[in-house]
Amino acid sequence: MKYFLIITAFVTAIIAIKGETWDASQTGIKRVTKTGWLIFFFALISASISIYVEYSEQRVKHKKQAQNEHKRFHTMERLAYDFHQIELLAFEFEKSEDISQVIRKVQLHTKFIKDSIELNLSLLTPEELQNFEDFIRLSNEEIEERKLGTDFMNNIPMPELARYSREIRFRLCKPILSQSYYCNYLQANPTANEFFVYEDPKMLVAMSQAKKTLPELLNKIPELRSQNIELQVKVAIPVGDGSREHMWLSNVSYINSKIVGEIKNHPVEALHVRFGQHYTARFEDVSDWMAIKNGVVHGGYMLRVNLSRMSDYELDRFFSSYKYEIPKEILEL
């Protein structure tokens, strides 16, 4: 099309050189000679082609930009997933005697991150590339030296590799929160399902404490409601592949030794249930409980473990939107 535009402009120029485009002896529109009309015609064609070419180029440019944005979105979401998996895997070092399988999984997700970077270099900023390279270096060094779970676990509530992966995940998810359900779920619900894929010792202890103190509350639910105390229970819902997703139930009742309530979280893996659905669980499936009394949280055993592992950014985000007070010491009813 551009070549045709060049030819048209060239022909117009040749005709213009010939001249005789204007007849001064005539009046009105008759002053334009045949040569003049021919030049006008070619000029009109040139202008139309120029407009069309510009429009086409802009359309192609916008289409390519949209494709790049779409590709970047999925790249960021995929990277966030891999960083999240490494974050979860890091906690396995707290309880695994044989860490070889965990190391292989960390290596696999680290490789996925490296591959995603190499395939999408043009979509990443220099700062992002630097963060990813630093993380890959740290991951490879710690895997190689087999120090995870020993050096970094000395009175630190969260392994360094997990903390770093979480920090990067937040940076990846922040710009796409409004578009990505996955990112929005992880960052808007930091206590919903973050640490249950790999139930570590601290979580198991917290679960045991929650189960020990819950039966008395279940037997006096009507009394709690009369005092305007809201009781919520977190239960493990089977996913289908042997794993479980832990979700909160509200409006809880205790019927025939079963816990019945409404699901308060949007499921990520347990897609056979939905937000707001009535769900019946066994007592064995209980993982935590929480009661709100006069705006203060009672219980929340596993919640405290989650809070102890949050970054400063995540804590700020959580408490800026959480309307209840959470004391340092666990309060029982």
mmCIF file of C-alpha atoms in Angstrom:
data_model
loop_
_atom_site.group_PDB
_atom_site.id
_atom_site.type_symbol
_atom_site.label_atom_id
_atom_site.label_comp_id
_atom_site.label_asym_id
_atom_site.label_seq_id
_atom_site.Cartn_x
_atom_site.Cartn_y
_atom_site.Cartn_z
ATOM 1 C CA MET A 1 0.000 0.000 0.000
ATOM 2 C CA LYS A 2 2.846 2.383 0.774
ATOM 3 C CA TYR A 3 4.386 1.699 -2.645
ATOM 4 C CA PHE A 4 1.099 2.627 -4.320
ATOM 5 C CA LEU A 5 1.077 5.842 -2.298
ATOM 6 C CA ILE A 6 4.592 6.676 -3.526
ATOM 7 C CA ILE A 7 3.606 5.984 -7.145
ATOM 8 C CA THR A 8 0.484 8.125 -6.813
ATOM 9 C CA ALA A 9 2.490 11.003 -5.359
ATOM 10 C CA PHE A 10 5.053 10.649 -8.158
ATOM 11 C CA VAL A 11 2.389 10.714 -10.889
ATOM 12 C CA THR A 12 0.765 13.738 -9.268
ATOM 13 C CA ALA A 13 4.101 15.534 -9.232
ATOM 14 C CA ILE A 14 4.725 14.761 -12.944
ATOM 15 C CA ILE A 15 1.313 16.102 -13.924
ATOM 16 C CA ALA A 16 1.824 19.188 -11.772
ATOM 17 C CA ILE A 17 5.141 19.876 -13.552
ATOM 18 C CA LYS A 18 3.264 19.937 -16.843
ATOM 19 C CA GLY A 19 1.147 22.734 -15.381
ATOM 20 C CA GLU A 20 -1.970 24.192 -17.012
ATOM 21 C CA THR A 21 -4.139 23.334 -14.012
ATOM 22 C CA TRP A 22 -5.896 26.708 -13.917
ATOM 23 C CA ASP A 23 -7.650 28.659 -16.699
ATOM 24 C CA ALA A 24 -7.888 32.321 -15.647
ATOM 25 C CA SER A 25 -10.163 33.170 -18.575
ATOM 26 C CA GLN A 26 -12.960 31.056 -17.101
ATOM 27 C CA THR A 27 -15.108 31.730 -14.044
ATOM 28 C CA GLY A 28 -16.025 29.679 -11.024
ATOM 29 C CA ILE A 29 -15.302 25.953 -11.027
ATOM 30 C CA LYS A 30 -14.661 26.050 -14.784
ATOM 31 C CA ARG A 31 -11.296 27.618 -14.053
ATOM 32 C CA VAL A 32 -10.002 24.151 -13.062
ATOM 33 C CA THR A 33 -8.679 22.444 -16.166
ATOM 34 C CA LYS A 34 -8.685 18.731 -16.886
ATOM 35 C CA THR A 35 -5.082 18.599 -15.725
ATOM 36 C CA GLY A 36 -6.111 20.341 -12.509
ATOM 37 C CA TRP A 37 -8.904 17.877 -11.902
ATOM 38 C CA LEU A 38 -6.503 15.000 -12.559
ATOM 39 C CA ILE A 39 -4.054 16.367 -10.013
ATOM 40 C CA PHE A 40 -6.882 16.892 -7.537
ATOM 41 C CA PHE A 41 -8.029 13.301 -8.106
ATOM 42 C CA PHE A 42 -4.540 11.874 -7.507
ATOM 43 C CA ALA A 43 -4.029 14.128 -4.478
ATOM 44 C CA LEU A 44 -7.341 12.896 -3.049
ATOM 45 C CA ILE A 45 -6.261 9.298 -3.597
ATOM 46 C CA SER A 46 -2.905 10.007 -1.931
ATOM 47 C CA ALA A 47 -4.593 11.616 1.066
ATOM 48 C CA SER A 48 -7.067 8.740 1.393
ATOM 49 C CA ILE A 49 -4.301 6.163 1.179
ATOM 50 C CA SER A 50 -2.230 8.071 3.739
ATOM 51 C CA ILE A 51 -5.159 8.139 6.163
ATOM 52 C CA TYR A 52 -5.849 4.441 5.607
ATOM 53 C CA VAL A 53 -2.183 3.496 6.043
ATOM 54 C CA GLU A 54 -1.948 5.521 9.273
ATOM 55 C CA TYR A 55 -5.182 3.980 10.554
ATOM 56 C CA SER A 56 -3.975 0.464 9.692
ATOM 57 C CA GLU A 57 -0.623 1.019 11.372
ATOM 58 C CA GLN A 58 -2.285 2.373 14.509
ATOM 59 C CA ARG A 59 -4.684 -0.549 14.567
ATOM 60 C CA VAL A 60 -1.836 -3.035 14.206
ATOM 61 C CA LYS A 61 0.107 -1.165 16.894
ATOM 62 C CA HIS A 62 -2.845 -1.211 19.319
ATOM 63 C CA LYS A 63 -3.511 -4.859 18.552
ATOM 64 C CA LYS A 64 0.108 -5.744 19.228
ATOM 65 C CA GLN A 65 0.047 -3.659 22.408
ATOM 66 C CA ALA A 66 -3.114 -5.453 23.570
ATOM 67 C CA GLN A 67 -1.512 -8.813 22.780
ATOM 68 C CA ASN A 68 1.601 -7.856 24.758
ATOM 69 C CA GLU A 69 -0.512 -6.691 27.694
ATOM 70 C CA HIS A 70 -2.481 -9.923 27.581
ATOM 71 C CA LYS A 71 0.718 -11.956 27.394
ATOM 72 C CA ARG A 72 2.297 -9.960 30.230
ATOM 73 C CA PHE A 73 -0.798 -10.465 32.375
ATOM 74 C CA HIS A 74 -0.629 -14.239 32.000
ATOM 75 C CA THR A 75 3.141 -14.174 32.494
ATOM 76 C CA MET A 76 2.766 -12.243 35.765
ATOM 77 C CA GLU A 77 0.010 -14.580 36.941
ATOM 78 C CA ARG A 78 2.025 -17.672 36.065
ATOM 79 C CA LEU A 79 5.126 -16.310 37.810
ATOM 80 C CA ALA A 80 3.020 -15.424 40.865
ATOM 81 C CA TYR A 81 1.816 -19.028 40.958
ATOM 82 C CA ASP A 82 5.350 -20.445 40.877
ATOM 83 C CA PHE A 83 6.591 -18.037 43.549
ATOM 84 C CA HIS A 84 3.590 -18.971 45.691
ATOM 85 C CA GLN A 85 4.359 -22.689 45.324
ATOM 86 C CA ILE A 86 7.969 -22.125 46.431
ATOM 87 C CA GLU A 87 6.669 -20.054 49.336
ATOM 88 C CA LEU A 88 4.520 -22.978 50.461
ATOM 89 C CA LEU A 89 7.202 -25.578 49.817
ATOM 90 C CA ALA A 90 9.651 -23.700 52.025
ATOM 91 C CA PHE A 91 7.557 -24.639 55.052
ATOM 92 C CA GLU A 92 8.055 -28.328 54.260
ATOM 93 C CA PHE A 93 11.624 -27.982 55.491
ATOM 94 C CA GLU A 94 10.227 -27.407 58.989
ATOM 95 C CA LYS A 95 8.880 -30.933 59.213
ATOM 96 C CA SER A 96 10.471 -33.074 56.507
ATOM 97 C CA GLU A 97 13.207 -35.493 57.528
ATOM 98 C CA ASP A 98 13.804 -36.442 53.906
ATOM 99 C CA ILE A 99 13.911 -33.118 52.078
ATOM 100 C CA SER A 100 15.056 -34.505 48.716
ATOM 101 C CA GLN A 101 11.514 -34.534 47.307
ATOM 102 C CA VAL A 102 10.873 -30.989 48.515
ATOM 103 C CA ILE A 103 14.138 -29.841 46.936
ATOM 104 C CA ARG A 104 13.121 -31.375 43.607
ATOM 105 C CA LYS A 105 9.812 -29.488 43.697
ATOM 106 C CA VAL A 106 11.546 -26.208 44.542
ATOM 107 C CA GLN A 107 14.005 -26.825 41.709
ATOM 108 C CA LEU A 108 11.124 -27.511 39.321
ATOM 109 C CA HIS A 109 9.293 -24.273 40.128
ATOM 110 C CA THR A 110 12.576 -22.346 40.041
ATOM 111 C CA LYS A 111 13.125 -23.744 36.531
ATOM 112 C CA PHE A 112 9.586 -22.704 35.545
ATOM 113 C CA ILE A 113 10.386 -19.169 36.718
ATOM 114 C CA LYS A 114 13.640 -19.126 34.757
ATOM 115 C CA ASP A 115 11.901 -20.428 31.605
ATOM 116 C CA SER A 116 9.123 -17.824 31.902
ATOM 117 C CA ILE A 117 11.731 -15.077 32.195
ATOM 118 C CA GLU A 118 13.657 -16.272 29.134
ATOM 119 C CA LEU A 119 10.481 -16.558 27.043
ATOM 120 C CA ASN A 120 9.182 -13.129 28.020
ATOM 121 C CA LEU A 121 12.268 -10.935 28.353
ATOM 122 C CA SER A 122 10.767 -8.112 26.295
ATOM 123 C CA LEU A 123 7.748 -7.921 28.622
ATOM 124 C CA LEU A 124 9.728 -7.500 31.847
ATOM 125 C CA THR A 125 11.235 -4.377 33.366
ATOM 126 C CA PRO A 126 14.926 -4.220 34.373
ATOM 127 C CA GLU A 127 13.881 -4.091 38.044
ATOM 128 C CA GLU A 128 11.748 -7.217 37.673
ATOM 129 C CA LEU A 129 14.559 -9.048 35.912
ATOM 130 C CA GLN A 130 16.981 -8.123 38.684
ATOM 131 C CA ASN A 131 14.570 -9.359 41.387
ATOM 132 C CA PHE A 132 13.997 -12.625 39.539
ATOM 133 C CA GLU A 133 17.709 -13.199 38.974
ATOM 134 C CA ASP A 134 18.470 -12.519 42.648
ATOM 135 C CA PHE A 135 15.747 -14.929 43.697
ATOM 136 C CA ILE A 136 16.919 -17.690 41.338
ATOM 137 C CA ARG A 137 20.462 -17.237 42.647
ATOM 138 C CA LEU A 138 19.264 -17.498 46.257
ATOM 139 C CA SER A 139 17.083 -20.508 45.490
ATOM 140 C CA ASN A 140 19.874 -22.373 43.714
ATOM 141 C CA GLU A 141 22.401 -21.581 46.444
ATOM 142 C CA GLU A 142 20.138 -22.707 49.275
ATOM 143 C CA ILE A 143 19.074 -25.868 47.477
ATOM 144 C CA GLU A 144 22.678 -26.700 46.691
ATOM 145 C CA GLU A 145 23.890 -26.117 50.230
ATOM 146 C CA ARG A 146 20.826 -27.861 51.733
ATOM 147 C CA LYS A 147 20.594 -25.124 54.367
ATOM 148 C CA LEU A 148 16.867 -24.505 54.201
ATOM 149 C CA GLY A 149 15.232 -25.552 57.439
ATOM 150 C CA THR A 150 18.486 -25.267 59.413
ATOM 151 C CA ASP A 151 20.318 -21.979 58.980
ATOM 152 C CA PHE A 152 17.248 -19.897 58.245
ATOM 153 C CA MET A 153 14.911 -21.472 60.777
ATOM 154 C CA ASN A 154 16.691 -20.321 63.931
ATOM 155 C CA ASN A 155 13.870 -18.486 65.710
ATOM 156 C CA ILE A 156 12.723 -16.956 62.428
ATOM 157 C CA PRO A 157 8.969 -17.447 61.844
ATOM 158 C CA MET A 158 9.405 -17.790 58.102
ATOM 159 C CA PRO A 159 12.247 -19.120 55.927
ATOM 160 C CA GLU A 160 14.143 -16.467 54.013
ATOM 161 C CA LEU A 161 13.373 -18.053 50.654
ATOM 162 C CA ALA A 162 9.649 -18.112 51.435
ATOM 163 C CA ARG A 163 9.704 -14.521 52.623
ATOM 164 C CA TYR A 164 11.493 -13.374 49.464
ATOM 165 C CA SER A 165 9.154 -15.342 47.190
ATOM 166 C CA ARG A 166 6.152 -13.809 48.943
ATOM 167 C CA GLU A 167 7.562 -10.300 48.536
ATOM 168 C CA ILE A 168 8.050 -10.828 44.802
ATOM 169 C CA ARG A 169 4.598 -12.406 44.465
ATOM 170 C CA PHE A 170 3.014 -9.311 45.992
ATOM 171 C CA ARG A 171 4.882 -7.083 43.552
ATOM 172 C CA LEU A 172 3.746 -9.232 40.628
ATOM 173 C CA CYS A 173 0.121 -9.318 41.732
ATOM 174 C CA LYS A 174 -0.306 -5.699 42.786
ATOM 175 C CA PRO A 175 -0.771 -4.232 39.238
ATOM 176 C CA ILE A 176 -3.185 -6.986 38.138
ATOM 177 C CA LEU A 177 -5.345 -7.367 41.250
ATOM 178 C CA SER A 178 -8.440 -6.037 39.478
ATOM 179 C CA GLN A 179 -7.973 -8.536 36.615
ATOM 180 C CA SER A 180 -6.604 -11.634 38.306
ATOM 181 C CA TYR A 181 -8.924 -13.624 40.526
ATOM 182 C CA TYR A 182 -5.972 -15.760 41.600
ATOM 183 C CA CYS A 183 -3.884 -12.785 42.764
ATOM 184 C CA ASN A 184 -6.862 -11.021 44.298
ATOM 185 C CA TYR A 185 -7.754 -14.124 46.292
ATOM 186 C CA LEU A 186 -4.234 -14.592 47.633
ATOM 187 C CA GLN A 187 -3.694 -10.971 48.640
ATOM 188 C CA ALA A 188 -7.180 -10.037 49.775
ATOM 189 C CA ASN A 189 -7.562 -13.233 51.826
ATOM 190 C CA PRO A 190 -4.133 -13.865 53.351
ATOM 191 C CA THR A 191 -5.560 -16.085 56.103
ATOM 192 C CA ALA A 192 -8.033 -18.053 54.008
ATOM 193 C CA ASN A 193 -5.974 -20.904 52.582
ATOM 194 C CA GLU A 194 -2.353 -19.831 52.485
ATOM 195 C CA PHE A 195 -0.599 -22.417 54.626
ATOM 196 C CA PHE A 196 -2.810 -25.463 54.536
ATOM 197 C CA VAL A 197 -1.515 -27.200 51.451
ATOM 198 C CA TYR A 198 1.477 -28.351 53.481
ATOM 199 C CA GLU A 199 0.361 -28.618 57.100
ATOM 200 C CA ASP A 200 3.471 -27.879 59.104
ATOM 201 C CA PRO A 201 4.013 -28.619 62.819
ATOM 202 C CA LYS A 202 2.979 -25.171 64.026
ATOM 203 C CA MET A 203 -0.292 -25.440 62.156
ATOM 204 C CA LEU A 204 -0.921 -28.931 63.496
ATOM 205 C CA VAL A 205 -0.397 -27.729 67.073
ATOM 206 C CA ALA A 206 -2.746 -24.802 66.476
ATOM 207 C CA MET A 207 -5.338 -27.131 64.970
ATOM 208 C CA SER A 208 -5.134 -29.400 68.007
ATOM 209 C CA GLN A 209 -5.660 -26.459 70.359
ATOM 210 C CA ALA A 210 -8.650 -25.246 68.343
ATOM 211 C CA LYS A 211 -10.292 -28.678 68.379
ATOM 212 C CA LYS A 212 -9.707 -29.027 72.106
ATOM 213 C CA THR A 213 -11.493 -25.767 72.960
ATOM 214 C CA LEU A 214 -14.316 -25.868 70.385
ATOM 215 C CA PRO A 215 -16.748 -28.564 71.735
ATOM 216 C CA GLU A 216 -17.867 -26.438 74.682
ATOM 217 C CA LEU A 217 -18.691 -23.566 72.331
ATOM 218 C CA LEU A 218 -20.647 -25.782 69.931
ATOM 219 C CA ASN A 219 -22.870 -26.882 72.803
ATOM 220 C CA LYS A 220 -23.750 -23.308 73.730
ATOM 221 C CA ILE A 221 -24.251 -21.699 70.296
ATOM 222 C CA PRO A 222 -27.775 -20.406 71.194
ATOM 223 C CA GLU A 223 -26.312 -18.727 74.285
ATOM 224 C CA LEU A 224 -23.564 -17.109 72.203
ATOM 225 C CA ARG A 225 -26.109 -15.788 69.709
ATOM 226 C CA SER A 226 -28.201 -14.323 72.509
ATOM 227 C CA GLN A 227 -25.085 -12.376 73.524
ATOM 228 C CA ASN A 228 -24.588 -11.251 69.912
ATOM 229 C CA ILE A 229 -21.352 -13.275 69.646
ATOM 230 C CA GLU A 230 -20.585 -14.528 66.149
ATOM 231 C CA LEU A 231 -18.923 -17.954 66.000
ATOM 232 C CA GLN A 232 -17.070 -19.009 62.839
ATOM 233 C CA VAL A 233 -15.469 -22.401 62.269
ATOM 234 C CA LYS A 234 -12.796 -23.292 59.729
ATOM 235 C CA VAL A 235 -13.097 -26.775 58.244
ATOM 236 C CA ALA A 236 -11.128 -28.895 55.775
ATOM 237 C CA ILE A 237 -13.064 -29.548 52.568
ATOM 238 C CA PRO A 238 -11.838 -32.451 50.374
ATOM 239 C CA VAL A 239 -10.618 -31.355 46.952
ATOM 240 C CA GLY A 240 -10.661 -34.732 45.252
ATOM 241 C CA ASP A 241 -6.974 -35.431 44.787
ATOM 242 C CA GLY A 242 -6.366 -36.333 48.421
ATOM 243 C CA SER A 243 -5.685 -32.748 49.482
ATOM 244 C CA ARG A 244 -8.026 -30.392 51.328
ATOM 245 C CA GLU A 245 -8.921 -26.734 51.189
ATOM 246 C CA HIS A 246 -9.624 -25.076 54.540
ATOM 247 C CA MET A 247 -12.505 -22.611 54.509
ATOM 248 C CA TRP A 248 -14.471 -20.598 57.055
ATOM 249 C CA LEU A 249 -18.120 -21.345 57.888
ATOM 250 C CA SER A 250 -20.377 -18.639 59.336
ATOM 251 C CA ASN A 251 -23.899 -18.820 60.858
ATOM 252 C CA VAL A 252 -22.762 -22.074 62.429
ATOM 253 C CA SER A 253 -25.101 -24.674 63.935
ATOM 254 C CA TYR A 254 -24.263 -27.986 65.631
ATOM 255 C CA ILE A 255 -26.711 -30.667 64.495
ATOM 256 C CA ASN A 256 -26.371 -34.421 65.144
ATOM 257 C CA SER A 257 -22.655 -34.036 65.927
ATOM 258 C CA LYS A 258 -22.154 -32.250 62.609
ATOM 259 C CA ILE A 259 -21.131 -28.634 61.989
ATOM 260 C CA VAL A 260 -23.403 -26.816 59.557
ATOM 261 C CA GLY A 261 -22.732 -23.329 58.213
ATOM 262 C CA GLU A 262 -22.355 -21.057 55.192
ATOM 263 C CA ILE A 263 -19.052 -21.031 53.286
ATOM 264 C CA LYS A 264 -17.395 -17.616 53.673
ATOM 265 C CA ASN A 265 -14.485 -17.990 51.223
ATOM 266 C CA HIS A 266 -14.407 -18.228 47.447
ATOM 267 C CA PRO A 267 -12.917 -21.668 46.734
ATOM 268 C CA VAL A 268 -9.687 -21.990 44.802
ATOM 269 C CA GLU A 269 -9.365 -25.778 44.560
ATOM 270 C CA ALA A 270 -12.608 -27.151 46.057
ATOM 271 C CA LEU A 271 -14.658 -26.072 43.066
ATOM 272 C CA HIS A 272 -17.560 -28.382 43.930
ATOM 273 C CA VAL A 273 -18.606 -25.855 46.595
ATOM 274 C CA ARG A 274 -19.278 -22.131 46.319
ATOM 275 C CA PHE A 275 -19.348 -18.977 48.417
ATOM 276 C CA GLY A 276 -22.508 -18.743 50.550
ATOM 277 C CA GLN A 277 -23.371 -22.420 50.146
ATOM 278 C CA HIS A 278 -24.591 -24.379 53.179
ATOM 279 C CA TYR A 279 -22.021 -27.009 54.065
ATOM 280 C CA THR A 280 -22.022 -29.843 56.595
ATOM 281 C CA ALA A 281 -18.710 -30.940 58.119
ATOM 282 C CA ARG A 282 -17.581 -33.519 60.628
ATOM 283 C CA PHE A 283 -15.886 -32.424 63.815
ATOM 284 C CA GLU A 284 -12.735 -34.229 62.646
ATOM 285 C CA ASP A 285 -12.542 -31.748 59.765
ATOM 286 C CA VAL A 286 -12.285 -28.720 62.070
ATOM 287 C CA SER A 287 -9.032 -26.772 61.803
ATOM 288 C CA ASP A 288 -9.796 -23.515 63.656
ATOM 289 C CA TRP A 289 -12.512 -21.415 65.231
ATOM 290 C CA MET A 290 -12.954 -17.716 65.802
ATOM 291 C CA ALA A 291 -15.569 -15.747 67.741
ATOM 292 C CA ILE A 292 -16.162 -12.003 67.697
ATOM 293 C CA LYS A 293 -17.165 -10.524 71.058
ATOM 294 C CA ASN A 294 -17.530 -6.756 71.388
ATOM 295 C CA GLY A 295 -15.340 -6.296 68.329
ATOM 296 C CA VAL A 296 -12.517 -8.447 69.723
ATOM 297 C CA VAL A 297 -11.357 -11.744 68.195
ATOM 298 C CA HIS A 298 -11.401 -14.781 70.490
ATOM 299 C CA GLY A 299 -9.770 -18.014 69.331
ATOM 300 C CA GLY A 300 -8.124 -17.890 65.911
ATOM 301 C CA TYR A 301 -5.309 -20.304 66.708
ATOM 302 C CA MET A 302 -4.178 -20.949 63.152
ATOM 303 C CA LEU A 303 -4.897 -17.348 62.290
ATOM 304 C CA ARG A 304 -2.127 -16.335 64.722
ATOM 305 C CA VAL A 305 0.355 -18.618 62.969
ATOM 306 C CA ASN A 306 -0.555 -16.981 59.661
ATOM 307 C CA LEU A 307 -0.144 -13.503 61.119
ATOM 308 C CA SER A 308 3.282 -14.383 62.503
ATOM 309 C CA ARG A 309 4.395 -15.289 58.986
ATOM 310 C CA MET A 310 3.110 -12.245 57.129
ATOM 311 C CA SER A 311 5.426 -9.613 55.714
ATOM 312 C CA ASP A 312 5.060 -6.003 56.873
ATOM 313 C CA TYR A 313 3.312 -5.182 53.597
ATOM 314 C CA GLU A 314 0.844 -8.020 54.084
ATOM 315 C CA LEU A 315 0.183 -7.119 57.716
ATOM 316 C CA ASP A 316 -0.515 -3.512 56.747
ATOM 317 C CA ARG A 317 -2.902 -4.656 54.033
ATOM 318 C CA PHE A 318 -4.649 -7.105 56.348
ATOM 319 C CA PHE A 319 -5.151 -4.761 59.302
ATOM 320 C CA SER A 320 -6.152 -1.819 57.101
ATOM 321 C CA SER A 321 -9.219 -3.768 55.985
ATOM 322 C CA TYR A 322 -9.866 -5.907 59.073
ATOM 323 C CA LYS A 323 -12.443 -4.262 61.317
ATOM 324 C CA TYR A 324 -11.911 -6.346 64.481
ATOM 325 C CA GLU A 325 -9.223 -6.179 67.151
ATOM 326 C CA ILE A 326 -6.863 -9.155 67.395
ATOM 327 C CA PRO A 327 -5.108 -9.257 70.788
ATOM 328 C CA LYS A 328 -1.593 -10.644 71.051
ATOM 329 C CA GLU A 329 -2.747 -13.334 73.477
ATOM 330 C CA ILE A 330 -5.368 -15.854 72.349
ATOM 331 C CA LEU A 331 -8.651 -15.257 74.175
ATOM 332 C CA GLU A 332 -11.061 -18.093 74.859
ATOM 333 C CA LEU A 333 -14.782 -17.763 75.547
#
